[in-house]
PDB file of C-alpha atoms in Angstrom:
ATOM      1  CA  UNK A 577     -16.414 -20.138  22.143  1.00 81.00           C
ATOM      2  CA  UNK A 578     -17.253 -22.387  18.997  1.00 91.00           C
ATOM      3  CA  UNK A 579     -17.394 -19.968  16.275  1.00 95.00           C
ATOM      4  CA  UNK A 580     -19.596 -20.824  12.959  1.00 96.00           C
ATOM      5  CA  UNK A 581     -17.572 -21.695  10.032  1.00 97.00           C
ATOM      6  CA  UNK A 582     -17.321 -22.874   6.552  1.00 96.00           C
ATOM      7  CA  UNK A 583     -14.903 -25.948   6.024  1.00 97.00           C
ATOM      8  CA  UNK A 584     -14.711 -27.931   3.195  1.00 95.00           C
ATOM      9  CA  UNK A 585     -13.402 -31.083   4.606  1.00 91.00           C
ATOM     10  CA  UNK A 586     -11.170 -33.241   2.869  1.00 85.00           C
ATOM     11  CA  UNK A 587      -7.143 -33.947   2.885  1.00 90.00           C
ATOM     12  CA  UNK A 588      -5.666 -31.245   1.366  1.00 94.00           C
ATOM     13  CA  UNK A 589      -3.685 -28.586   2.796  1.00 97.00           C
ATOM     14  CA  UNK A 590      -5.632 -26.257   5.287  1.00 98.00           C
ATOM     15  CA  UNK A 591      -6.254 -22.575   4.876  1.00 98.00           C
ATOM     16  CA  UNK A 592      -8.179 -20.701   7.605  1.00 98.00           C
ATOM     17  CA  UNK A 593      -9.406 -17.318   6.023  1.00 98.00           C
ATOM     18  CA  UNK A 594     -10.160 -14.820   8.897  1.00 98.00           C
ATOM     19  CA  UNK A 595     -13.119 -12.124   7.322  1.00 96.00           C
ATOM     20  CA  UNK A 596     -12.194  -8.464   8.174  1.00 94.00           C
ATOM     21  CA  UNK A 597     -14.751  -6.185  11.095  1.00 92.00           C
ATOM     22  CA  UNK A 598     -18.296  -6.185  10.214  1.00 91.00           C
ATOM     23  CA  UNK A 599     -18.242  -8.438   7.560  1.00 93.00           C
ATOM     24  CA  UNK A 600     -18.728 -12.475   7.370  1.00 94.00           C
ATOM     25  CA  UNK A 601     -17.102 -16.120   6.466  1.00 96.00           C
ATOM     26  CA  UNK A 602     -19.057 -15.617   3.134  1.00 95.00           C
ATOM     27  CA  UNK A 603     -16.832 -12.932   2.128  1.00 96.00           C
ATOM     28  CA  UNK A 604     -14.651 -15.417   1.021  1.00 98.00           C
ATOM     29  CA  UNK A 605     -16.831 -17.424  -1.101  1.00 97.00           C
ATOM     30  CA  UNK A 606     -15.270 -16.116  -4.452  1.00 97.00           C
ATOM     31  CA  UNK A 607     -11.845 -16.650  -3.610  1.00 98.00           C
ATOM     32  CA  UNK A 608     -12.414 -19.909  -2.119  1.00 97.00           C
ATOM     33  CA  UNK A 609     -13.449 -21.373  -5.473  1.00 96.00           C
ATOM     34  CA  UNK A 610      -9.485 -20.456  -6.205  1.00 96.00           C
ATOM     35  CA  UNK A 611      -8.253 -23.043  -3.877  1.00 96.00           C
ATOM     36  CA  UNK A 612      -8.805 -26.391  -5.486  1.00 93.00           C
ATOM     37  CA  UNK A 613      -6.628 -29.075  -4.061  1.00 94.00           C
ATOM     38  CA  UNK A 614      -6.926 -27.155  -0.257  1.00 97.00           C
ATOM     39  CA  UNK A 615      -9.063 -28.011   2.796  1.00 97.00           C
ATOM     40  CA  UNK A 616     -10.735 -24.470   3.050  1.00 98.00           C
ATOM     41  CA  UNK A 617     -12.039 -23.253   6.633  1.00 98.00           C
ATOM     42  CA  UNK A 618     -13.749 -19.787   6.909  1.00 98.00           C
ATOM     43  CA  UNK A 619     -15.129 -19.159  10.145  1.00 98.00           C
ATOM     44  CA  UNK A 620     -17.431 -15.959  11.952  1.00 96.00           C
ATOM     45  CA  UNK A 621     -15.455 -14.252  14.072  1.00 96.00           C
ATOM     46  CA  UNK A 622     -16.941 -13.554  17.920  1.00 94.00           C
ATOM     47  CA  UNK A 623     -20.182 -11.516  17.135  1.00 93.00           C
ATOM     48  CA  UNK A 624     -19.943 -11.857  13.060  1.00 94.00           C
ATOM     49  CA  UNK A 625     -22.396 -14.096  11.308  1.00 89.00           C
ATOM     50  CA  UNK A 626     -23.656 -17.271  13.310  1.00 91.00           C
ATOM     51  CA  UNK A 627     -21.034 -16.595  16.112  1.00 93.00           C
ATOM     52  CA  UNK A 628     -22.040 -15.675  19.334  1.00 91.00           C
ATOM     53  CA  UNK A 629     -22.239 -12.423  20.777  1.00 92.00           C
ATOM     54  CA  UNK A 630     -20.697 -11.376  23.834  1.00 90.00           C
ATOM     55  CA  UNK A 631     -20.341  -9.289  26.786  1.00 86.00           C
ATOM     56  CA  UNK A 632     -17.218  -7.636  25.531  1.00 86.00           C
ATOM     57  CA  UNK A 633     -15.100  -7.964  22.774  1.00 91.00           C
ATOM     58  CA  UNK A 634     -11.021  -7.790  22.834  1.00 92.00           C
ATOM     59  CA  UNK A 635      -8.433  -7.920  20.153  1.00 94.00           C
ATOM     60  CA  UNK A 636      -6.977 -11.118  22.128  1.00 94.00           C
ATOM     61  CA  UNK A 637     -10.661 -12.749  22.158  1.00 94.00           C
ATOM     62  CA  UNK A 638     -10.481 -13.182  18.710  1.00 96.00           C
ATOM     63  CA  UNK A 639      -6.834 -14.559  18.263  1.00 96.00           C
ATOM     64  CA  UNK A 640      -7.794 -16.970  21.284  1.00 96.00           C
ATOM     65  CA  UNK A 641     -10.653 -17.844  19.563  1.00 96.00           C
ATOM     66  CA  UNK A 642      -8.914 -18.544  16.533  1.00 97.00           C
ATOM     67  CA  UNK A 643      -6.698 -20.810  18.198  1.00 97.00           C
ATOM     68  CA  UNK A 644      -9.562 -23.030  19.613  1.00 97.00           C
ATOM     69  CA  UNK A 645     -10.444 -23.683  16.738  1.00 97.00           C
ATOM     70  CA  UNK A 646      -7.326 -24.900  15.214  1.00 97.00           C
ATOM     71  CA  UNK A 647      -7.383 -27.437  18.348  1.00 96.00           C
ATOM     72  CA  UNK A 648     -10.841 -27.818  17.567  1.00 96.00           C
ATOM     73  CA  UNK A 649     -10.223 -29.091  14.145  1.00 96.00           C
ATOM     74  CA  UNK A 650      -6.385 -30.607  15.268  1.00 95.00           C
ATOM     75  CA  UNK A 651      -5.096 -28.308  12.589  1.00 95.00           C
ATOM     76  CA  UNK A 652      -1.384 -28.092  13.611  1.00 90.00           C
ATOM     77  CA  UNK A 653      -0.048 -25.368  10.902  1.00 95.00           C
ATOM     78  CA  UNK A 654      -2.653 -24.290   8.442  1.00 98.00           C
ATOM     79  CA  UNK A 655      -2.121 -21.180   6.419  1.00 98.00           C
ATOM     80  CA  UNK A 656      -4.095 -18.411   7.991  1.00 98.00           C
ATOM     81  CA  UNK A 657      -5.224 -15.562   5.761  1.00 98.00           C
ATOM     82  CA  UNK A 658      -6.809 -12.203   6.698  1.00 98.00           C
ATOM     83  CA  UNK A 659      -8.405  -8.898   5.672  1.00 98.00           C
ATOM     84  CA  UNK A 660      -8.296  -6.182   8.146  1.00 96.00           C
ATOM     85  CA  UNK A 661      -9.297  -7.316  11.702  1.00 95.00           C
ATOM     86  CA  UNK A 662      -9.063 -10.692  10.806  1.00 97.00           C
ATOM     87  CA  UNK A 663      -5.181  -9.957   9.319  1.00 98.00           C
ATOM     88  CA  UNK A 664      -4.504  -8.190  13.051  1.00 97.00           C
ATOM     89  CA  UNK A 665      -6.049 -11.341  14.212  1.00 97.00           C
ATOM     90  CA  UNK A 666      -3.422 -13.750  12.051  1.00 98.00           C
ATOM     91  CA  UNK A 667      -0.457 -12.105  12.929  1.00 98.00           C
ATOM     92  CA  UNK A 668      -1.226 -12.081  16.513  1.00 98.00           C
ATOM     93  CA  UNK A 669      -1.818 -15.788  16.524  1.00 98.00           C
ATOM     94  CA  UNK A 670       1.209 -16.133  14.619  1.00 98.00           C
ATOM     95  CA  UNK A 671       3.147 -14.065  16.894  1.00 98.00           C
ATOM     96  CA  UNK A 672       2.031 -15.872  19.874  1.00 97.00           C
ATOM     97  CA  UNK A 673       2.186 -19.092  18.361  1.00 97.00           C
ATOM     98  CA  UNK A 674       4.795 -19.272  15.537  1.00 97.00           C
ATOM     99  CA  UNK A 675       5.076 -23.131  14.788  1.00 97.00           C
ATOM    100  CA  UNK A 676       1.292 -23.361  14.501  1.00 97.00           C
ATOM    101  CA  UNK A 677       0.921 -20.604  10.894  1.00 98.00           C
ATOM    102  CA  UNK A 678       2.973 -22.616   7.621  1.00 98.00           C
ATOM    103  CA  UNK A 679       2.378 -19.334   5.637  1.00 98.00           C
ATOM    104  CA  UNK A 680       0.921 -16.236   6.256  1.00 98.00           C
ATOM    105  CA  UNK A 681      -1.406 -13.483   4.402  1.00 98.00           C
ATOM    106  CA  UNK A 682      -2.266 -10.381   5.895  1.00 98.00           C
ATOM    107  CA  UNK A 683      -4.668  -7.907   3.473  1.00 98.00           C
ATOM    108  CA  UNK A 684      -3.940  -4.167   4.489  1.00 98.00           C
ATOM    109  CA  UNK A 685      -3.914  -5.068   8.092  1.00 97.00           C
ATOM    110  CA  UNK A 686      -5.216  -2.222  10.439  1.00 96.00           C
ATOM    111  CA  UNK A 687      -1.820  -2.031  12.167  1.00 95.00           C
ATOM    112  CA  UNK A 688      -1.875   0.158  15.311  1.00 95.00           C
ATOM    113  CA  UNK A 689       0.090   3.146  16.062  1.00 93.00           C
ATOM    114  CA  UNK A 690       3.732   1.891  17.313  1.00 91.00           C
ATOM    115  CA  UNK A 691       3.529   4.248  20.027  1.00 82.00           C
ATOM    116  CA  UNK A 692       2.625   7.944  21.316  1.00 68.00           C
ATOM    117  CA  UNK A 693      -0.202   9.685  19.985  1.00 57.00           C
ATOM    118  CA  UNK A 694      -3.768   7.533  19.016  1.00 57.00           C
ATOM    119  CA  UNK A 695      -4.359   7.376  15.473  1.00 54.00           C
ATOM    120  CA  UNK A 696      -6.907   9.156  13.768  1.00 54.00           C
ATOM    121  CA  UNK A 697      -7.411   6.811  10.865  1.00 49.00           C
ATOM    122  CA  UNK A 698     -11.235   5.466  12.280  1.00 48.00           C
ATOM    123  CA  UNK A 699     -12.764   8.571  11.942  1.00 48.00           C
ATOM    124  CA  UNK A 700     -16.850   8.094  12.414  1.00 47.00           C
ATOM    125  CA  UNK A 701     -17.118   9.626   9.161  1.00 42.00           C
ATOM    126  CA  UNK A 702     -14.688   6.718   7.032  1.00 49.00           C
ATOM    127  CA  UNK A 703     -16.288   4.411   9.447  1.00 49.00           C
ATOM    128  CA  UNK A 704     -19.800   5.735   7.812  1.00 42.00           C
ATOM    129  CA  UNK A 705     -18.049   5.551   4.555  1.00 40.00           C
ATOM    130  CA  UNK A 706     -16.517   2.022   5.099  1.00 46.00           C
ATOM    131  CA  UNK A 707     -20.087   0.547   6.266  1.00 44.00           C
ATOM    132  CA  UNK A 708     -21.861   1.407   3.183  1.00 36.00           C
ATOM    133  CA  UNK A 709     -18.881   0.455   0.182  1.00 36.00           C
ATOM    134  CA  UNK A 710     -18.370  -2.582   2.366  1.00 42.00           C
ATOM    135  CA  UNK A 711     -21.839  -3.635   2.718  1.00 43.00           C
ATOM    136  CA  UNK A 712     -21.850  -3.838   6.175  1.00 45.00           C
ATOM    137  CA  UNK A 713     -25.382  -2.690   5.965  1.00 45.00           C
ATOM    138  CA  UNK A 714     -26.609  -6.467   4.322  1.00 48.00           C
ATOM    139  CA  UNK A 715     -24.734  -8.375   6.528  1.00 54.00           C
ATOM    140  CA  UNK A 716     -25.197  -9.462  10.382  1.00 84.00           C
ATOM    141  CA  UNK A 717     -22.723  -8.166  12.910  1.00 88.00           C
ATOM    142  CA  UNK A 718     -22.787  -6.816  17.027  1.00 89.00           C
ATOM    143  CA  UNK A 719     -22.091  -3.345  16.595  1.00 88.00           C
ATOM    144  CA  UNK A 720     -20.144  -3.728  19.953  1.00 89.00           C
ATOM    145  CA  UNK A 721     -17.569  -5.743  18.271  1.00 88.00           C
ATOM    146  CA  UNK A 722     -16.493  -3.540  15.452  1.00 87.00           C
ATOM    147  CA  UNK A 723     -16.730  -0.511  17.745  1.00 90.00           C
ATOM    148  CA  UNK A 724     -14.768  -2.023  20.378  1.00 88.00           C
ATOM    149  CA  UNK A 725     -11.921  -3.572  17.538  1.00 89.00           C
ATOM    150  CA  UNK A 726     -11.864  -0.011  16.053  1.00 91.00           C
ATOM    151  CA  UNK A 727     -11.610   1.713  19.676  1.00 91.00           C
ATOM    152  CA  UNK A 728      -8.559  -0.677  20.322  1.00 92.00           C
ATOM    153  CA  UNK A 729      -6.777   0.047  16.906  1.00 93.00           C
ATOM    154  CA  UNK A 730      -6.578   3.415  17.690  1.00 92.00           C
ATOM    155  CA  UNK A 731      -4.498   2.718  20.253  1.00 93.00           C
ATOM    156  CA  UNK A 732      -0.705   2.567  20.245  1.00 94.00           C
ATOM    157  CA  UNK A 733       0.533  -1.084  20.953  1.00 95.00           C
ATOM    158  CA  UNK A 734       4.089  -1.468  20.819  1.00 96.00           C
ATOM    159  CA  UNK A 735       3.693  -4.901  21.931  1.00 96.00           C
ATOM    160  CA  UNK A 736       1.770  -5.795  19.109  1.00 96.00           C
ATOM    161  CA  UNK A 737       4.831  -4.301  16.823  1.00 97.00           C
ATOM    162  CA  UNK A 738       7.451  -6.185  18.808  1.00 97.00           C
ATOM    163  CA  UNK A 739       6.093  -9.105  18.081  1.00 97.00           C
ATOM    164  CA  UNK A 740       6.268  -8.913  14.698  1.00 98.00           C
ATOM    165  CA  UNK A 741       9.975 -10.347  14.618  1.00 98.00           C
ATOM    166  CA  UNK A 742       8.518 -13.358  15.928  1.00 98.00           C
ATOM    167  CA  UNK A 743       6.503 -14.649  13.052  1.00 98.00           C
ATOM    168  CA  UNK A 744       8.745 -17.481  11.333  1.00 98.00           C
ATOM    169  CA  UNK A 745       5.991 -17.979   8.590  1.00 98.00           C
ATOM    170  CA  UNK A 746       6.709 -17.079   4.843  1.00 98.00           C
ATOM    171  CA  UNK A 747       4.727 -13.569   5.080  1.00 98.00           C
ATOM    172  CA  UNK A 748       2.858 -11.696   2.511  1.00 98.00           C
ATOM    173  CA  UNK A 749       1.642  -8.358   3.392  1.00 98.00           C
ATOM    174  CA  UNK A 750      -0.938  -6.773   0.773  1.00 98.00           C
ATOM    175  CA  UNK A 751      -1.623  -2.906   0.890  1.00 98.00           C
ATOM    176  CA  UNK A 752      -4.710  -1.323  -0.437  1.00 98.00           C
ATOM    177  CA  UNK A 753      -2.473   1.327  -1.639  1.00 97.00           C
ATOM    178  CA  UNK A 754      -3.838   5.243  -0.955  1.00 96.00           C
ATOM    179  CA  UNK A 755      -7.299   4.225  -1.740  1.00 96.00           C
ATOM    180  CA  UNK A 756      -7.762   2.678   1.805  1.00 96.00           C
ATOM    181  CA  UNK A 757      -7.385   4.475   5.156  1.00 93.00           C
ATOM    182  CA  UNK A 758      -4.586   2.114   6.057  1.00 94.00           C
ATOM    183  CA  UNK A 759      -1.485   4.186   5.601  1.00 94.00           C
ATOM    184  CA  UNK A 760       0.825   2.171   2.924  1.00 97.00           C
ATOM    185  CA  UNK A 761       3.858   3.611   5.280  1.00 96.00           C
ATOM    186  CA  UNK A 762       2.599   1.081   8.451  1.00 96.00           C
ATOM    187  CA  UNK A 763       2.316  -1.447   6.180  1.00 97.00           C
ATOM    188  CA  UNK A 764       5.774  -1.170   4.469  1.00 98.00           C
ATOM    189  CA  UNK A 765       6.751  -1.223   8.096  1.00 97.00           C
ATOM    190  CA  UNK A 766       4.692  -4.197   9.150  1.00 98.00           C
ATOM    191  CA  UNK A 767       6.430  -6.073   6.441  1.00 98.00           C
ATOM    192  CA  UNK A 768       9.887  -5.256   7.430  1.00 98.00           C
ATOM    193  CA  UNK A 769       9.249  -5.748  11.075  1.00 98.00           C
ATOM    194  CA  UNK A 770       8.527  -9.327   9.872  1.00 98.00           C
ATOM    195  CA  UNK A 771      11.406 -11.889   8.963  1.00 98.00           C
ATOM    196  CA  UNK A 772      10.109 -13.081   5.862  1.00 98.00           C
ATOM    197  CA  UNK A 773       7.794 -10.889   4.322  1.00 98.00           C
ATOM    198  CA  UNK A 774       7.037  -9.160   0.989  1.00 98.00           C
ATOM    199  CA  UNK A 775       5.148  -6.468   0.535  1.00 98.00           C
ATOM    200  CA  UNK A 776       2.626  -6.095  -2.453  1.00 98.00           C
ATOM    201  CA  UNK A 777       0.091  -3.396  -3.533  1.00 98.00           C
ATOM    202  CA  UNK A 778      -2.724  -3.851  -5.008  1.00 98.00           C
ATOM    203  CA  UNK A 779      -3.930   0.129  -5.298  1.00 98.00           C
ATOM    204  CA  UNK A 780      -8.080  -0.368  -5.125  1.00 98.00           C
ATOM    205  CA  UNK A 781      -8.237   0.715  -1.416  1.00 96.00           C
ATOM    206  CA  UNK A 782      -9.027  -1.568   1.897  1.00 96.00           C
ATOM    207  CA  UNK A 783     -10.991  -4.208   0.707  1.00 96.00           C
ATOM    208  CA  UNK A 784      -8.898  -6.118  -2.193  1.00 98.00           C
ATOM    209  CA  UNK A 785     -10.252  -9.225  -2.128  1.00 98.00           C
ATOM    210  CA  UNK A 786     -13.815  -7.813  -2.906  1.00 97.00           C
ATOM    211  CA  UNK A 787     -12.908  -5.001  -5.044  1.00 97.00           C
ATOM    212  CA  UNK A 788     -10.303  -6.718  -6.812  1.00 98.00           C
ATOM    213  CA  UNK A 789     -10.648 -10.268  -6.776  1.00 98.00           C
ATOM    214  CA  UNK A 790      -8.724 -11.374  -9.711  1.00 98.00           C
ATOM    215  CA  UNK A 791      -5.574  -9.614  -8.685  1.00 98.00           C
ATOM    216  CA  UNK A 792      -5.880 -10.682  -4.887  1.00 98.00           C
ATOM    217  CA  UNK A 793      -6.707 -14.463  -5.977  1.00 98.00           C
ATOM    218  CA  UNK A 794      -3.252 -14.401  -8.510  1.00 98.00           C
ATOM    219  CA  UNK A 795      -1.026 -12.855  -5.944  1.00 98.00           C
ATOM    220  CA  UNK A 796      -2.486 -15.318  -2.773  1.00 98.00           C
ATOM    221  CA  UNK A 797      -2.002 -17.950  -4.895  1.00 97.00           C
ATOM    222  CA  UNK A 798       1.167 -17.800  -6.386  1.00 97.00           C
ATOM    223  CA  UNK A 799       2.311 -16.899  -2.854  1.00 98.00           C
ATOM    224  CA  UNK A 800       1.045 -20.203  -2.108  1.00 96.00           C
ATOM    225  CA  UNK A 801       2.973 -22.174  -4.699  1.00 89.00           C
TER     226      UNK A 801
END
């Protein structure tokens, strides 16, 4: 899997920014202007953009992808930022891997139930509703792979949860606040599942970084140092 990305070269610091379901590396292009001084790499997921499509699409598919590329582009700890599938994706990589992620930023990450019953959260009606404020509409995605990342979501993954404790990255954890159908709750408990976290709302619902890009930039960055 080579995925299509964005990277601006250069021997600064990397940053990997990892675009939330449905949407695209170009997502980013604002907030990327914020990061003067940084080697900036924004790359399709799987079946996003000018990635390839697949057969199937798991949650795991994406982190491994992820990973290639770091060894792709000999990145040994780059800061890894995410919006919604993308932050999932992040965390899991930094999870699985913690001395490859310096720093971590995960925007109102669709965490999964812990355990017992399937959330409800993806109804087809928000999904409707996220689609068109999103603009999923203008942009080029496989239908299978949101559908398949929201069908997996839904399901409880105490794994997932456990293996929060095993991020050693400095973590920030931004919440849409009760604007977005991520519950603020999960996320207060995402961030004290992780060692070093803070939590941060930014109350303008799921999408932050498009919807409020002047507040997400300021709090990124001076998480950053």
């Amino acid at each position: 899997m080579r995925l299509a990305r964005t990277d601006t070269g250069g021997d600064g610091p990397p940053i990997v920014l990892l675009h939330g379901g449905g949407s695209g590396r170009g997502t980013w292009d604002a907030f990327s202007r914020e990061l003067a001084g940084w080697r900036v790499i924004a790359p399709d997921l799987r079946g996003h953009g000018e990635s390839p499509r697949c057969a199937e699409y798991t949650l795991m598919d994406h982190a491994d992808d992820v990973l290639e590329l770091l060894d792709e582009l000999a990145l040994d700890a780059p800061v890894l930022v995410g919006h919604s599938l993308g932050a999932f994706t992040a965390a899991t990589v930094a999870q699985r891997h913690p001395d490859r992620v310096a720093r971590l930023v995960l925007e109102d990450p669709p965490a999964p139930p812990r355990d017992g019953v399937r959330a409800g959260g993806f109804s087809r009606a928000k999904l409707t509703l996220f689609a068109l404020t999103g603009g999923m509409s203008r942009r080029t995605f496989d239908r299978a792979a949101l559908m398949s990342a929201i069908h997996d979501l839904r399901e409880p993954n105490p794994s997932w949860w456990d293996g929060l404790e095993k991020i050693q990255a400095p973590s920030l954890v931004l919440s849409g606040g009760p604007k977005s159908h991520i519950p603020p709750a999960r996320l207060a408990a995402v961030a004290a599942a992780i060692p070093d976290a803070e939590l941060r709302t930014i109350p303008v619902g799921h999408r932050i970084h498009s919807t409020a890009p002047a507040e997400f930039a300021e709090a990124v960055v001076q998480f950053l140092g």
